[in-house]
Structures are given as C-alpha cells and as structure tokens.
Coordinates of C-alpha atoms and ligand atoms in Angstrom, one line a residue:
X2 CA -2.2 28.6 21.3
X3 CA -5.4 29.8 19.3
X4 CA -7.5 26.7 18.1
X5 CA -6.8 24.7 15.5
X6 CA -9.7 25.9 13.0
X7 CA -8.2 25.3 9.1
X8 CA -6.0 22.6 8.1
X9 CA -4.7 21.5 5.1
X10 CA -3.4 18.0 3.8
X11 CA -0.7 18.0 1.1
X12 CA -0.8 15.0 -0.7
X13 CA -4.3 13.4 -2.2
X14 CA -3.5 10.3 -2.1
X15 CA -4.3 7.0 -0.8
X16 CA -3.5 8.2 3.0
X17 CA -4.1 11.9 2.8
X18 CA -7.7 11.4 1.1
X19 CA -9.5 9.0 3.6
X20 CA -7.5 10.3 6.6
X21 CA -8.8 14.2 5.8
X22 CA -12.1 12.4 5.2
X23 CA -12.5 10.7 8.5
X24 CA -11.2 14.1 10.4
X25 CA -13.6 16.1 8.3
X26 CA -16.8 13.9 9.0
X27 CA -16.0 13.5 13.1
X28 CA -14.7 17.6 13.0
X29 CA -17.5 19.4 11.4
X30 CA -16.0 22.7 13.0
X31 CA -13.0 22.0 11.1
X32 CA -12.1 23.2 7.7
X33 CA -9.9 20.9 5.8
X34 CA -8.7 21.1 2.5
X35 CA -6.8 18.9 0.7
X36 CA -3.9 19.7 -1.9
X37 CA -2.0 18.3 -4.7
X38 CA 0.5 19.4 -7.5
X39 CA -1.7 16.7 -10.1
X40 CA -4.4 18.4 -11.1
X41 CA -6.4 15.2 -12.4
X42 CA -5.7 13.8 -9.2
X43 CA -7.9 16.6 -7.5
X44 CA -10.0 16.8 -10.5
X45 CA -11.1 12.9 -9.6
X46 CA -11.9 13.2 -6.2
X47 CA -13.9 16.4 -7.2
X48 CA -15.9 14.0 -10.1
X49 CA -19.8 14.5 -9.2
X50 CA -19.5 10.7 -9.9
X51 CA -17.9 8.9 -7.1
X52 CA -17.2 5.9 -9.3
X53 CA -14.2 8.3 -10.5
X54 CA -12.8 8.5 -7.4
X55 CA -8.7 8.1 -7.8
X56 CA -8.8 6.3 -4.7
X57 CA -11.1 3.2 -4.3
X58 CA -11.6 2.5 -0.9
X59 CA -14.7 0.2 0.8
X60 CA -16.6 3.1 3.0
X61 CA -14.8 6.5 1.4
X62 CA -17.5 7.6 -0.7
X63 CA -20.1 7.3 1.5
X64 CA -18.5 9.5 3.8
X65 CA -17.5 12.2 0.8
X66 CA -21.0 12.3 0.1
X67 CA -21.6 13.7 3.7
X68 CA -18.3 16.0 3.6
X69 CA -17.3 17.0 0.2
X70 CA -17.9 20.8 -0.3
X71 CA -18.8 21.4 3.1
X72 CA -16.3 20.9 5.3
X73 CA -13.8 18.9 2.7
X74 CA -12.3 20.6 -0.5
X75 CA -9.9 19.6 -3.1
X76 CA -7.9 21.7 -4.7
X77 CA -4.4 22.7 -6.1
X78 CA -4.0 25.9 -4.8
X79 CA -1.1 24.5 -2.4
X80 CA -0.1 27.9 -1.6
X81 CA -3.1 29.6 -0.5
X82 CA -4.0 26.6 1.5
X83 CA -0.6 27.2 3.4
X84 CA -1.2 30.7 4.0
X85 CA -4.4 30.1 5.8
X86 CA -4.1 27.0 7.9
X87 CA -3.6 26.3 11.4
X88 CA -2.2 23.3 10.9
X89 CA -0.5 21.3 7.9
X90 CA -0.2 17.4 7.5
X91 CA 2.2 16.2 4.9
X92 CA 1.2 13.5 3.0
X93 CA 3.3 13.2 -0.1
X94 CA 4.8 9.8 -1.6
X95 CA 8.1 8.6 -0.3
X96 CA 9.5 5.8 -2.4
X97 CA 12.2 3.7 -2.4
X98 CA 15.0 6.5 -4.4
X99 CA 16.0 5.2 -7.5
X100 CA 19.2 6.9 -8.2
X101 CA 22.1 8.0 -6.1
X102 CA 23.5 7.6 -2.7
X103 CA 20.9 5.5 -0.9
X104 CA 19.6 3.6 -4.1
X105 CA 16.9 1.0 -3.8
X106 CA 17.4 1.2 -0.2
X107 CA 16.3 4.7 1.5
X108 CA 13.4 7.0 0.8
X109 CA 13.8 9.1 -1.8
X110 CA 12.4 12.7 0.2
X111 CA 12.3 15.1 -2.7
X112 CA 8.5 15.9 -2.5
X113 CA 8.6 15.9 1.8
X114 CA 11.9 18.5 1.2
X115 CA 9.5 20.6 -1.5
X116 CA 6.6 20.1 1.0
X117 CA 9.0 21.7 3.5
X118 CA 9.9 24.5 1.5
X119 CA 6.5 25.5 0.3
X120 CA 5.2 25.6 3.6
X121 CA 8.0 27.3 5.0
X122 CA 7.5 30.4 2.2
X123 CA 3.8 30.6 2.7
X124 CA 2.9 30.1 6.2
X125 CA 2.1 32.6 8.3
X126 CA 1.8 33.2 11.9
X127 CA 2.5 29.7 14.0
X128 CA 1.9 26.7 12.8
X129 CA 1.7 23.0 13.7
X130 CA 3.2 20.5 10.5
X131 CA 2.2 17.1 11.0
X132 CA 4.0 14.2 9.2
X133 CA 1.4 12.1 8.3
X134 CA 4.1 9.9 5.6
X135 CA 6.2 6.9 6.6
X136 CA 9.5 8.7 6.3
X137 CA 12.9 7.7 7.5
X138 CA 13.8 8.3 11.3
X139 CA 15.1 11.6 11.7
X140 CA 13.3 13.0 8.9
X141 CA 11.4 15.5 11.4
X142 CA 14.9 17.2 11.9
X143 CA 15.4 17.6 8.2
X144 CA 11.9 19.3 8.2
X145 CA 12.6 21.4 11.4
X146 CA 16.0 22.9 9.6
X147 CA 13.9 23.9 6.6
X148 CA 11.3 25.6 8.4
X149 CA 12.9 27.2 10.4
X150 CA 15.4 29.0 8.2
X151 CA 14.9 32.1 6.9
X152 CA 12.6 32.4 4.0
X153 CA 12.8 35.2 1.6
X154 CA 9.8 35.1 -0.2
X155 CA 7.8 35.3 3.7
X156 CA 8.5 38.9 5.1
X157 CA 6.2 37.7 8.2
X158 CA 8.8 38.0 11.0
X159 CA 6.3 36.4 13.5
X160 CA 5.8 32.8 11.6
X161 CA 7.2 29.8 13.7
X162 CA 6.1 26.0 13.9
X163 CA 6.1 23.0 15.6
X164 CA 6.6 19.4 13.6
X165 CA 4.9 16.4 15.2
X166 CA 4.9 12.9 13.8
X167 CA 1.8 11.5 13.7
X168 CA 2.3 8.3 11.6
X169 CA -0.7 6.6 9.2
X170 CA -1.3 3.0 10.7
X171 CA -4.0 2.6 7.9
X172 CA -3.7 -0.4 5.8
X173 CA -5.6 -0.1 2.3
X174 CA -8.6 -1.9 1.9
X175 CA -10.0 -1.4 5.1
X176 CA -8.6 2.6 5.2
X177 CA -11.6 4.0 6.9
X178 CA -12.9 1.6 9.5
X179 CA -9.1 1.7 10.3
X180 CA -8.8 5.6 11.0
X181 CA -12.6 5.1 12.2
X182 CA -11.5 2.6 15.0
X183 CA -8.0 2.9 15.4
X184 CA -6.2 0.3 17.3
X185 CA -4.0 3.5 18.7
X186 CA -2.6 7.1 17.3
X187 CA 0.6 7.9 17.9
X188 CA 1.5 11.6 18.5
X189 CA 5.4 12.3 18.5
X190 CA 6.9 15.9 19.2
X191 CA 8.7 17.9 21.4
X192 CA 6.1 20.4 21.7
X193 CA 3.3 19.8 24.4
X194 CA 0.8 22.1 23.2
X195 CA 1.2 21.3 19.5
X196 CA 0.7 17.9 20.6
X197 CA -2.3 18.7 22.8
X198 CA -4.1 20.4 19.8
X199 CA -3.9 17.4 17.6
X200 CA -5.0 15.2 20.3
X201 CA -7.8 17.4 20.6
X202 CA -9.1 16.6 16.7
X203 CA -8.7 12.6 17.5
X204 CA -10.3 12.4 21.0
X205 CA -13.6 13.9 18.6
X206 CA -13.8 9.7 18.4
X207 CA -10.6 8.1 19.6
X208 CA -10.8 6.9 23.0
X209 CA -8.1 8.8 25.1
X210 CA -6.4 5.6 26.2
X211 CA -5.8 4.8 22.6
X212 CA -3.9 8.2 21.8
X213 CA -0.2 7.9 22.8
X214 CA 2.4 10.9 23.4
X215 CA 6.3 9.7 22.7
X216 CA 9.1 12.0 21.5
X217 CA 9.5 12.7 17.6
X218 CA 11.9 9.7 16.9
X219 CA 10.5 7.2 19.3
X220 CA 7.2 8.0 16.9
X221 CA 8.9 7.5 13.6
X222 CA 10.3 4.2 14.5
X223 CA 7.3 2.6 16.0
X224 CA 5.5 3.4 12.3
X225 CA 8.8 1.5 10.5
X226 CA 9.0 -1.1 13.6
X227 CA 5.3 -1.9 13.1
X228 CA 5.4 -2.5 9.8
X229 CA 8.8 -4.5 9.8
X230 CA 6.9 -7.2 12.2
X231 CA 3.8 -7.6 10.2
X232 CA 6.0 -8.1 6.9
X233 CA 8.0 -10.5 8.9
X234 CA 5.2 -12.7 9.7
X235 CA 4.8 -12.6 6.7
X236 CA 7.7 -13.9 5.7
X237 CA 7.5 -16.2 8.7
X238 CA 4.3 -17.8 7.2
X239 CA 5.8 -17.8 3.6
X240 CA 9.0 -19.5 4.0
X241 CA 6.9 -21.9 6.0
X242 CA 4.4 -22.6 2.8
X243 CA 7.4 -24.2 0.6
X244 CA 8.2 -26.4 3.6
X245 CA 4.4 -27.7 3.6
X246 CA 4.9 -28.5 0.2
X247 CA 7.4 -30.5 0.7
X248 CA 6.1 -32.5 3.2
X249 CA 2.8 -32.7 2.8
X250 CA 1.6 -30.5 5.3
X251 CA -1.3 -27.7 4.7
X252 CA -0.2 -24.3 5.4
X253 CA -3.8 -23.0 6.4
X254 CA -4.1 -25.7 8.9
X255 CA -0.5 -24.5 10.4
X256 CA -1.5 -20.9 10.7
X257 CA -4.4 -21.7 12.5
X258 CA -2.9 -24.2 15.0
X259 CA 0.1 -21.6 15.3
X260 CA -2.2 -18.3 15.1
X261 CA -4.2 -20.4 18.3
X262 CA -1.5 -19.3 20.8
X263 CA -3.1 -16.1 22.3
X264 CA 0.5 -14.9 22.3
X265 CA 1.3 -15.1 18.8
X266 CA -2.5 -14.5 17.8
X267 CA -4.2 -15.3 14.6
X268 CA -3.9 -12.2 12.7
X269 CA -1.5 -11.6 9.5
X270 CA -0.7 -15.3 9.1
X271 CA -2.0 -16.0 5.6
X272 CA 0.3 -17.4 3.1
X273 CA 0.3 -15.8 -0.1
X274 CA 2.7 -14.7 -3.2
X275 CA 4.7 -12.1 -1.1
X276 CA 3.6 -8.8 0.8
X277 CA 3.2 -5.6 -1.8
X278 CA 1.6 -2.4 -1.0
X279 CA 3.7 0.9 -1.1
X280 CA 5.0 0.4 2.4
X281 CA 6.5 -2.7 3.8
X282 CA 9.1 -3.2 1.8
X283 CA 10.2 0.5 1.6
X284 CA 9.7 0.8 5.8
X285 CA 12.2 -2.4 6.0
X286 CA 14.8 -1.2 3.4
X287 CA 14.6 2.1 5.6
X288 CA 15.4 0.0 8.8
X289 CA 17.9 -2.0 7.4
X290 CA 19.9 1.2 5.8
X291 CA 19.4 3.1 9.7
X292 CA 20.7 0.2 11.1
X293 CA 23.9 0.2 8.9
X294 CA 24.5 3.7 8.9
X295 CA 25.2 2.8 12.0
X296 CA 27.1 0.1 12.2
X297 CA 24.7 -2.4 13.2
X298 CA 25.1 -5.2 10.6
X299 CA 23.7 -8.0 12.3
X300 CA 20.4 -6.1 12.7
X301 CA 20.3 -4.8 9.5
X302 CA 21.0 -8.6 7.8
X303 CA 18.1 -10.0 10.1
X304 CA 15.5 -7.4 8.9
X305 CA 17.0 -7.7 5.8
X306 CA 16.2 -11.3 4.8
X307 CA 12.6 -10.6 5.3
X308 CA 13.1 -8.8 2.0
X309 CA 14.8 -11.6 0.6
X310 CA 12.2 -13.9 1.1
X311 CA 9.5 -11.9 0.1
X312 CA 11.7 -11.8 -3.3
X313 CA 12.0 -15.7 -3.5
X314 CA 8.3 -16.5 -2.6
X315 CA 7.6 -14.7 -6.2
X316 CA 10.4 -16.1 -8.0
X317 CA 9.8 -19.5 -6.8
X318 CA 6.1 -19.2 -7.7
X319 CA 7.0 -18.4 -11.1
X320 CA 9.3 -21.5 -11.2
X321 CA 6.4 -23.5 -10.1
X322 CA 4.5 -22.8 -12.7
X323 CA 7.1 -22.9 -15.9
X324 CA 7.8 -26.6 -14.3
X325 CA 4.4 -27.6 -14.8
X326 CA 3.5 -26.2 -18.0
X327 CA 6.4 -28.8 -19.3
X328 CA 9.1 -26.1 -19.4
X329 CA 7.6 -23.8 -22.1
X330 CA 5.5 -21.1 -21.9
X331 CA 6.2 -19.7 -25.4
X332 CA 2.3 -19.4 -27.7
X333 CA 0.7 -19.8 -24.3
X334 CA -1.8 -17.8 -23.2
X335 CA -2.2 -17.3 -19.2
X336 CA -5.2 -16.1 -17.2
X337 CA -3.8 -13.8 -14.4
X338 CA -7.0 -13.4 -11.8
X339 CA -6.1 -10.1 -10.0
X340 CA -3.6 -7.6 -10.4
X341 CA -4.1 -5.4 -7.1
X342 CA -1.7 -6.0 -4.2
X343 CA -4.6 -7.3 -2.3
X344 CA -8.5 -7.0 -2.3
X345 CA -10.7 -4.2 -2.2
X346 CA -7.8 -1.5 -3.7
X347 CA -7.0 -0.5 -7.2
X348 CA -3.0 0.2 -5.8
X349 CA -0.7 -2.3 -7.5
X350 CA 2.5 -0.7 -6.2
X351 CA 4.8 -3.6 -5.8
X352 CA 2.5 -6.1 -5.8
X353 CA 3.6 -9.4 -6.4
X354 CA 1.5 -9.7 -9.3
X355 CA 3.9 -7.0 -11.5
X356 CA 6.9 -9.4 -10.5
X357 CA 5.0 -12.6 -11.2
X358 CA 3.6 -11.1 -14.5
X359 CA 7.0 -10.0 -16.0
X360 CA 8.9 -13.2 -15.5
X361 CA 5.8 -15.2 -17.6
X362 CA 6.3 -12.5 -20.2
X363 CA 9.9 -13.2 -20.8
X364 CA 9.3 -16.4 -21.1
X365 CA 6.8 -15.9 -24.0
X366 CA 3.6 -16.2 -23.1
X367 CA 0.2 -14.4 -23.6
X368 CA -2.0 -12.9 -20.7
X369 CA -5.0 -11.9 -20.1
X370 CA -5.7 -9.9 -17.8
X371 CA -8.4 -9.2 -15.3
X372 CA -8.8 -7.0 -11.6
X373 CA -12.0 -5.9 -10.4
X374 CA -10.7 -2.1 -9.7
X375 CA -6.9 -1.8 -11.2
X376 CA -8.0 0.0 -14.7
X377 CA -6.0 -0.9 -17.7
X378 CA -3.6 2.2 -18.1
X379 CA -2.2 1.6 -14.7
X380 CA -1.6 -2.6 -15.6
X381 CA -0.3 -1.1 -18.9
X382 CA 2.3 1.3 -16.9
X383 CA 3.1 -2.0 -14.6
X384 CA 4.1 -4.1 -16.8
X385 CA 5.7 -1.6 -19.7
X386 CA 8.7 -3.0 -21.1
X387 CA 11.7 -1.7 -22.0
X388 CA 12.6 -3.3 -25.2
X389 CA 10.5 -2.2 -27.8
X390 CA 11.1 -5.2 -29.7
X391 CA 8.5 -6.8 -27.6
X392 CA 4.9 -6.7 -28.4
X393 CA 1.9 -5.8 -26.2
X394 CA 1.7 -9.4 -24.9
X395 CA -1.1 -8.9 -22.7
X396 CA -5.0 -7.9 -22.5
X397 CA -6.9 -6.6 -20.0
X398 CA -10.5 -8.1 -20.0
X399 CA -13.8 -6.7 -18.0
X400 CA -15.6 -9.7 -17.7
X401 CA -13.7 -12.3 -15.2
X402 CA -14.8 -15.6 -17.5
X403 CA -13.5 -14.5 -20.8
X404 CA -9.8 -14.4 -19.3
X405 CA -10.1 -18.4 -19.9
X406 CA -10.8 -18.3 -23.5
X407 CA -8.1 -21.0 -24.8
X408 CA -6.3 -20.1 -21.6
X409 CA -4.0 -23.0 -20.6
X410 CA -3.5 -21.9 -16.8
X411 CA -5.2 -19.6 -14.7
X412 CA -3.0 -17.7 -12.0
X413 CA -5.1 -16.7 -8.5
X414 CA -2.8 -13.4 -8.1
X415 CA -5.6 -11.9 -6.4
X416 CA -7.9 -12.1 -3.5
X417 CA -10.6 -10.7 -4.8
X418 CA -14.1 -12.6 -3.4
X419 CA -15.6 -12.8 -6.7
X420 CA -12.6 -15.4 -7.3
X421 CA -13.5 -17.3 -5.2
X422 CA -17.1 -18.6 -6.4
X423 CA -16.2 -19.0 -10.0
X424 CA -18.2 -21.2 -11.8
X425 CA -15.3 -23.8 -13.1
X426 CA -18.0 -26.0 -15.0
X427 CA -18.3 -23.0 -17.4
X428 CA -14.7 -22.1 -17.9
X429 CA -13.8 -26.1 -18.2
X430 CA -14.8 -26.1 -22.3
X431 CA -13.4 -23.0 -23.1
X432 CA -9.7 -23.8 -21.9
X433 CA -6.9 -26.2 -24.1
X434 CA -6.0 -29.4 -22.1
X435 CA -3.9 -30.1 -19.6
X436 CA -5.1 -27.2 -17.8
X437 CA -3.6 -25.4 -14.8
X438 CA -5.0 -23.7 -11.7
X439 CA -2.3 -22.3 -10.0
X440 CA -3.6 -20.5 -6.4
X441 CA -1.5 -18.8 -4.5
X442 CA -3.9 -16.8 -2.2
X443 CA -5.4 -20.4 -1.2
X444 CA -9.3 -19.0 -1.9
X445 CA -10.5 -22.2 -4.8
X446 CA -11.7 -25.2 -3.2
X447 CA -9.6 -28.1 -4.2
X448 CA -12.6 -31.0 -3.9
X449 CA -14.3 -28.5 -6.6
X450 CA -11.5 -28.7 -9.4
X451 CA -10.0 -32.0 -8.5
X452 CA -13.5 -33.6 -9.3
X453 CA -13.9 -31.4 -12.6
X454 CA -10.0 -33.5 -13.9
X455 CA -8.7 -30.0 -13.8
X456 CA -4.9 -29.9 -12.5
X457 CA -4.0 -27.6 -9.2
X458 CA -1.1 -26.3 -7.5
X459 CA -2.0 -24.9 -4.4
X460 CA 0.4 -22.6 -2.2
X461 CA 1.4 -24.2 0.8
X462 CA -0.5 -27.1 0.2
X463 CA 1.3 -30.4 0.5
X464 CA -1.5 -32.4 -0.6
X465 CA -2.0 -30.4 -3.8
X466 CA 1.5 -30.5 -5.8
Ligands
UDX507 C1 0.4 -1.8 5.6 C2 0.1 -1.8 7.2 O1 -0.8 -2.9 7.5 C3 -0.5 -0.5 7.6 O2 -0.6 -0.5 9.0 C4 0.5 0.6 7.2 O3 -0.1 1.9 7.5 C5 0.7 0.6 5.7 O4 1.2 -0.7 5.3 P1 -1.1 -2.1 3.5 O5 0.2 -2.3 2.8 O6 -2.1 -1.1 2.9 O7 -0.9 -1.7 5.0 O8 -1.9 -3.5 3.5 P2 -1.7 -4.9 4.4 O9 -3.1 -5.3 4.7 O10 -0.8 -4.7 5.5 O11 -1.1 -5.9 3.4 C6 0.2 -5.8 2.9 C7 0.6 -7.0 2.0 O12 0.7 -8.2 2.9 C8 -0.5 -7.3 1.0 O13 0.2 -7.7 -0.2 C9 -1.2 -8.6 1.5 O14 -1.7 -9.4 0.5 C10 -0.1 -9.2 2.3 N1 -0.6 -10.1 3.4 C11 -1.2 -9.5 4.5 C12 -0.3 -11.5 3.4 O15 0.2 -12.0 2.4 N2 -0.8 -12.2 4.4 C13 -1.4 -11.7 5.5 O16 -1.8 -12.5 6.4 C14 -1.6 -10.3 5.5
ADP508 P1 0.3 7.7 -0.3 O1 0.0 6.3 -0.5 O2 1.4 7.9 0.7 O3 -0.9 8.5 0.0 P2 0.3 8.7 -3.0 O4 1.4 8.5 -4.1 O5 -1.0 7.9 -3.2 O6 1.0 8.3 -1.6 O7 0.0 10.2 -2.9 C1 0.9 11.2 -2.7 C2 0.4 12.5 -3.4 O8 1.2 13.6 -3.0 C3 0.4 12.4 -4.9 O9 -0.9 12.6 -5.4 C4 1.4 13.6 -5.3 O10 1.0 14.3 -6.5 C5 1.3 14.5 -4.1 N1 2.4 15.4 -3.9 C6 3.8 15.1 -3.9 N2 4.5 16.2 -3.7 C7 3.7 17.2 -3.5 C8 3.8 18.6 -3.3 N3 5.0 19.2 -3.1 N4 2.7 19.4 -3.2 C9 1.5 18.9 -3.3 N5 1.3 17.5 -3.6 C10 2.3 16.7 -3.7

C-alpha cells in the first residue's frame, strides 16, 4: 500500500476540527484538509481572528496557529478533497432521527449515507475511509455496500477501499489534551494494512501499547459501551443525590467515600442536573434499540432507565424550584448561570439547561440569561417556542452580575469557574426578597450565602433543603 500522504476530514465540527488539528500538528508530512457542506462553518475556522472560531475548545487555537495554512486547510470543496486523498475520515453529525421508523431512538444516518456516496463518486485509486462518528453497530456494513457499488459518475475502474472504525473517545472541554494523551485508540477493520497505515499516523505520539486492533463491530460497540457506563454513573450518582436529600446526607461526601474504592475509582461521580452533550444519550438510545432489535428486552430496559433518570433528575429539579418560589413563577424573573452542557464549551446540545429552561418558561417566568461562550443566537434557537403567542421571555446578558437585577432566584445550570467566586455581597441589594440560590452543579459555598440570610437549595445536599 503506498503511504498515507493527503487526508481529508468530512465534517468540521466539534470532533473533526480538533481531531484533524492534533494529527496535523504531530504529522507535519501529512496534508489534511478539512471539509464541510456550511460554508460559515469553514468560513469561522478560517477567521484571521481565532476568537471566531465555531468551535471553542481550551488548547485548539494555539495549535491552529501553528497548523492552519500549512499543513491544515478548511474548505468546502468536498469533492476535490475526495479525489485527492489517501485516506478519508467521516465526521458528520449523527442525531437522534426525528421522524420515521427508529424515531427518537436510533441515529438518523442521512449525512454518513451522503458521506458514503460522495466519496464513493469521487475517489480514486484505493482508499482507506475511517469512521471517526459514533454511529450505530453495523453502520460500517452500510458504508461498505455503498462504496463498493458501482458508481456512474467514477469511470476509474481501479478505485477500491477499505472502512475502519476508529471511534472519537474525546470528550469536549478537554478535546485536545484528550486526543493529545489518549487513554487508548481503537482501530476496528478487517483490513490489516489499512489498519497498519492508521496506526502509523497515531504511534507519531500514541504509545503503541495504547493503540488497540479489534474487528469492525467489536470497535463500534466499545465506543457506545463506553459511553453507556460513564452516563450510567451518572445516573448512579444522580438517583443517589435525591436520596441525600432526603436523608440528610451530602452527596459530595458519598462520591468521594464511594469514588475511594480503587475499583470503582473517583472519576465521573459528580452529581449534577443530568448528563447532556451530543452523545450519551443518543449512544444509549442506540444500545437500547440494538438490543431490541434483537430481542433482548431485559437489556435494552436496564440501559434504558439510565435515560429515564437522566430525564427525572431535570424534571425534578424544576419541581424543586416551583415548590420553593411558593408555587408561582408567573412576573418572576430568574437568573439562569450557564447555559452550555458543561464548562469550557459553547455546545448546548441537550443540555440539561434547555429542559430546565423551558419548563420555567411555561410556567411564566422571566430569565435572564448568561454563559461565558454559548452566544445568544444559539440560546435563542434552544429555547425557540412553538406558539407564537408567547413572547421573547428571556435575555441574554454579557456581564455575569447584571443577570440579578430584581432577580428572585438564581439557577447554577453551569459549571463555569467564574460561578463559582461570585461576589454575593454585591448581588444581595440588587435582588427582591425571599431570594433563591438554587445550585445544582454543587460549586457555591453554603457557609458564604447562609451567613449573607440568602436561601439555598443545594443538589444532593441533605443539610441544605
Ligand atoms: C462524552 C464522553 O466522555 C467522550 O468520551 C465521548 O467521546 C463523547 O461523549 P462529552 O459529552 O463531550 O464526552 O462530555 P463529558 O465530559 O463526558 O460530559 C457529559 C455530561 O455528563 C455533561 O453534561 C457533564 O456535565 C455530565 N457529567 C460528567 C456529570 O454530570 N458528572 C460527572 O461526574 C461527569
Ligand atoms: P460532531 O460533534 O460529531 O463533530 P457537528 O454537528 O459539530 O458534529 O459537526 C458535523 C459537521 O458535519 C457539520 O458542520 C455538518 O455541516 C457537516 N456535514 C454533514 N454532512 C456533511 C456532508 N455530506 N459533507 C460535508 N460536511 C457534512
């Protein structure tokens, strides 16, 4: 097999972006381009200004500064890209389908199907395609019967390919020290020296131990299996927070006394207002509709319910808080600190904060709005409505204090750190009274706004309801 020299990354998003950065920066013989049908998507992470980036990530600019135009372009040209790479990693969304057979519970694969297709009417010679998205087991076959039928608009006899799975382990907020130091890469395929040639781009900075060969479908289910364990400790940790409250026990104190046994370890064990992020619920749905498909129901049920749970921890926040502001939320107004589904991103898909947000809406109130990187058209888009009798009901505000101006709670949605050192002496005249703290990422210090009168409901906290 000749080596790998061009490759190109469909999809510019939040995994194809930092992942083509990272290769670019440890491959500087590489090419790599990245490509994408939304041309201010590629128009953004082409911005002189790195401010403008459509991805915020801790670390990703400084590396683009290094890369970008050198050995890392952006561009839309998806074709020509095709035609002259080596090697081809799809990196398209794959959401939850909306419509149809498979509704709300299996990926909907329409761009990963028009990824197939493009690349199968473009390439040329052989070619290695890399599924880089979390996608449904068995999706590889789905791309190997596309690619390899016959094209009409390629007259090159000679093309052929080989489709690995080489599944993103990244989580967002710490993207690049993840693909930077990567606790392992997992190369599926049924194709040796395909498989050889990607290891061969990793093991520029992977440690060879840490670079695993499997088959194709052993590959996609260790990315879905993966994520279905850390969403159920999740879970785990969540339905174990109501039962603090009830009894007066501390959740954070649990963790860490649980998180202590080196077998269970202490990672991923933080209470909170429900896992979001574009993949753990969609990776469980996926599991759960395998599983019945075929036939297993008692699997799919027990994955199931750590879906379920992840739904009540947000409904029953939401009940927690209508309780305490006597019932009635209608005239108002609500400070909502953080929109993102956790720090250091500006991705709010399904964070807990949309769900949160929606059911104080209905209820009448007013919110104001702030995140340190979610922008307002994207909070806008989040929380659109559907009845038009409704009126814009919330603001987004820059500056973090002015979110309390006659505010008559404050929700922590949010870890953000800036949270968590706010100066509650200031905000304290500017709010009506009784006022609310409601935190359910557990970041305020409860000495702090106990001693300043103000009222708290702290997640998990059994000595705070
Ligand atoms: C996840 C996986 O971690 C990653 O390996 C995979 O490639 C993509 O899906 P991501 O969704 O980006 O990554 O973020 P992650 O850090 O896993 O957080 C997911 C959600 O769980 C967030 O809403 C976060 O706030 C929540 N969470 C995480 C908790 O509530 N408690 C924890 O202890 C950890
Ligand atoms: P992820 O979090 O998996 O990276 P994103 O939604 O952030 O997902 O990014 C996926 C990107 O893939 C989007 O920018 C979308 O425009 C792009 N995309 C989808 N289908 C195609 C396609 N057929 N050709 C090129 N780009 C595509």
């Amino acid at each position: 097999m000749k080596p790998i020299k061009k490759i190109c990354c469909i999809g510019a998003g939040y995994v194809g972006g930092p992942t083509m950065a990272v290769i670019a920066k440890n491959c500087p013989n590489l090419e790599v381009e990245v490509v994408d049908i939304n041309e201010s998507r590629i128009k953004a992470w082409n911005d002189t200004n790195l401010d403008n980036l459509p991805v915020f990530e801790p670390g990703l600019s400084e590396i683009l500064k290094d890369v970008r135009n050198k050995n890392l372009t952006f561009s839309t040209n998806v074709e020509y890209s095709i035609k002259k790479s080596d090697m081809i990693f799809i990196s398209v969304n794959t959401p939850i389908k909306k419509k149809g057979m498979g509704a709300g519970q299996t990926s909907d694969l329409r761009w990963v199907e028009s990824c197939a297709r493009q690349i199968s009417q473009s390439a040329k010679g052989h070619t290695i395609v890399v599924e880089k998205s979390t996608l449904p087991v068995k999706t590889a076959q789905t791309i190997k019967e596309i690619l390899d039928s016959p094209s009409i608009n390629n007259s090159n006899e000679d093309r052929t390919f080989s489709v690995l799975s080489n599944p993103e382990f990244l989580a967002e907020g710490t993207a690049i020290s993840d693909l930077v130091n990567p606790d392992r890469v997992l190369i599926g395929g049924d194709d040796l020296e395909a498989m050889n040639a990607l290891k061969e781009i990793y093991i520029k900075w992977v440690p060879e131990s840490k670079i695993i060969f499997t088959n194709l479908w052993s590959s996609e289910l260790s990315k879905l299996s993966a994520n279905a364990f850390l969403a159920q400790r999740i879970s785990s940790i969540n339905s174990l927070s109501a039962i603090c409250e009830v009894t007066g026990a501390e959740i954070g104190d649990v963790s860490d006394a649980v998180g202590m046994d080196s077998r269970i370890g202490s990672k991923f064990l933080k209470a909170g207002p429900g896992f979001g992020g574009s993949c753990f619920k969609k990776d469980i749905l996926n599991l759960v509709y395998l599983s019945r498909f075929y036939g297993l129901n008692e699997v799919a049920d027990f994955w199931q319910e750590t879906v379920e749970i992840n739904s009540w921890q947000k409904t029953r926040i939401y009940k927690e808080i209508v309780a305490r502001l006597f019932g009635n939320l209608a005239d108002k107004k609500i400070a909502i600190l953080g929109f993102a589904f956790k720090e250091n991103t500006n991705d709010t898909r399904e964070s807990p904060a949309i769900d949160i947000c929606k059911n104080l809406l209905d209820e009448g109130a007013f919110l104001n709005i702030h995140d340190c990187k979610v922008n307002e058209e994207t909070i806008d888009k989040d929380l659109c409505r559907k009845k038009s009798s409704n009126r814009k009901m919330w603001a987004c505000k820059k500056d973090v204090y002015s979110v309390f101006e006659d505010a008559h709670a404050v929700i922590l949605m949010t870890e953000w750190s800036i949270y968590k050192t706010l100066d509650w002496e200031k905000i304290l005249p500017v709010v009506k009274q009784p006022f609310w703290v409601f935190d359910t990422r557990l970041i305020v210090n409860p000495k702090v706004i106990k001693n300043l009168g103000i009222n708290l409901w702290q997640l998990g906290n059994g000595m705070n309801q």
